[in-house]
GROMACS .gro file of C-alpha atoms in nm:
model
   80
    1GLY     CA    1   9.957   6.725  12.819
    2ALA     CA    2   9.798   7.006  12.555
    3LYS     CA    3   9.925   7.338  12.407
    4LEU     CA    4   9.769   7.608  12.224
    5GLU     CA    5   9.947   7.855  12.040
    6LEU     CA    6   9.877   8.147  11.817
    7GLN     CA    7  10.153   8.294  11.577
    8SER     CA    8  10.113   8.630  11.379
    9GLN     CA    9  10.329   8.742  11.078
   10SER     CA   10  10.334   9.092  11.000
   11VAL     CA   11  10.537   9.240  10.696
   12SER     CA   12  10.558   9.609  10.564
   13HIS     CA   13  10.497   9.718  10.220
   14ARG     CA   14  10.778   9.553   9.984
   15TYR     CA   15  10.900   9.754   9.666
   16THR     CA   16  10.815   9.504   9.356
   17ASP     CA   17  11.107   9.712   9.096
   18ALA     CA   18  11.432   9.828   9.094
   19ALA     CA   19  11.322  10.229   9.109
   20ASN     CA   20  11.101  10.154   9.427
   21THR     CA   21  10.807  10.306   9.262
   22GLN     CA   22  10.549   9.980   9.310
   23LYS     CA   23  10.513   9.825   9.590
   24LEU     CA   24  10.284   9.541   9.751
   25ASP     CA   25  10.019   9.591  10.052
   26PRO     CA   26  10.164   9.507  10.410
   27TYR     CA   27   9.977   9.240  10.588
   28THR     CA   28   9.958   9.038  10.918
   29ILE     CA   29   9.843   8.720  10.911
   30TYR     CA   30   9.752   8.445  11.271
   31ASN     CA   31   9.781   8.126  11.289
   32ILE     CA   32   9.653   7.879  11.558
   33ILE     CA   33   9.777   7.558  11.651
   34PHE     CA   34   9.622   7.308  11.896
   35SER     CA   35   9.851   7.025  12.022
   36ALA     CA   36   9.823   6.709  12.272
   37HIS     CA   37   9.983   6.402  12.321
   38ARG     CA   38   9.958   6.127  12.639
   39ILE     CA   39  10.192   5.884  12.739
   40MET     CA   40  10.019   5.547  12.738
   41GLY     CA   41  10.304   5.290  12.825
   42PRO     CA   42  10.537   5.223  12.554
   43VAL     CA   43  10.375   5.428  12.273
   44GLU     CA   44  10.264   5.822  12.278
   45PRO     CA   45  10.015   5.910  12.058
   46LYS     CA   46  10.010   6.300  11.952
   47LEU     CA   47   9.751   6.476  11.770
   48SER     CA   48   9.760   6.896  11.611
   49LEU     CA   49   9.550   7.103  11.458
   50GLN     CA   50   9.697   7.388  11.313
   51ILE     CA   51   9.497   7.696  11.117
   52ASN     CA   52   9.734   7.891  10.893
   53ASN     CA   53   9.584   8.257  10.779
   54LEU     CA   54   9.279   8.193  11.037
   55GLN     CA   55   9.137   8.559  10.881
   56ASP     CA   56   9.152   8.399  10.560
   57ARG     CA   57   9.367   8.745  10.403
   58GLN     CA   58   9.449   8.730  10.050
   59TYR     CA   59   9.848   8.891  10.043
   60GLN     CA   60  10.097   8.836   9.807
   61ILE     CA   61  10.497   8.775   9.881
   62ILE     CA   62  10.572   8.801   9.469
   63GLN     CA   63  10.380   9.043   9.270
   64ASP     CA   64  10.098   8.863   9.068
   65TYR     CA   65  10.171   8.521   9.317
   66PRO     CA   66   9.848   8.525   9.538
   67LEU     CA   67   9.900   8.256   9.869
   68PRO     CA   68   9.649   8.028   9.981
   69GLY     CA   69   9.375   8.144  10.155
   70ARG     CA   70   9.261   7.978  10.520
   71GLU     CA   71   9.469   7.657  10.534
   72VAL     CA   72   9.352   7.350  10.794
   73ARG     CA   73   9.629   7.089  10.893
   74VAL     CA   74   9.568   6.814  11.101
   75ASN     CA   75   9.828   6.558  11.206
   76LEU     CA   76   9.795   6.255  11.333
   77GLY     CA   77  10.118   6.049  11.524
   78VAL     CA   78  10.270   5.763  11.738
   79ALA     CA   79  10.575   5.759  11.884
   80PHE     CA   80  10.708   5.421  12.021
   0.00000   0.00000   0.00000
């Protein structure tokens, strides 16, 4: 079977100092995952494609430490 999944993660502004006077911008990122598997006798091959930060957004969780832009992952596995 096959599956398509869309994930979203939203974070409002975050304060970066004890006095709550400086803050990071809010952000929303989207991830998409496609996965497929098939039972073929004694084996079950699995394939997945995952794209994180689909819109290639620049954002930070910790001040002055930006997170990566778009990331693509491909996984191939076989279960016995």
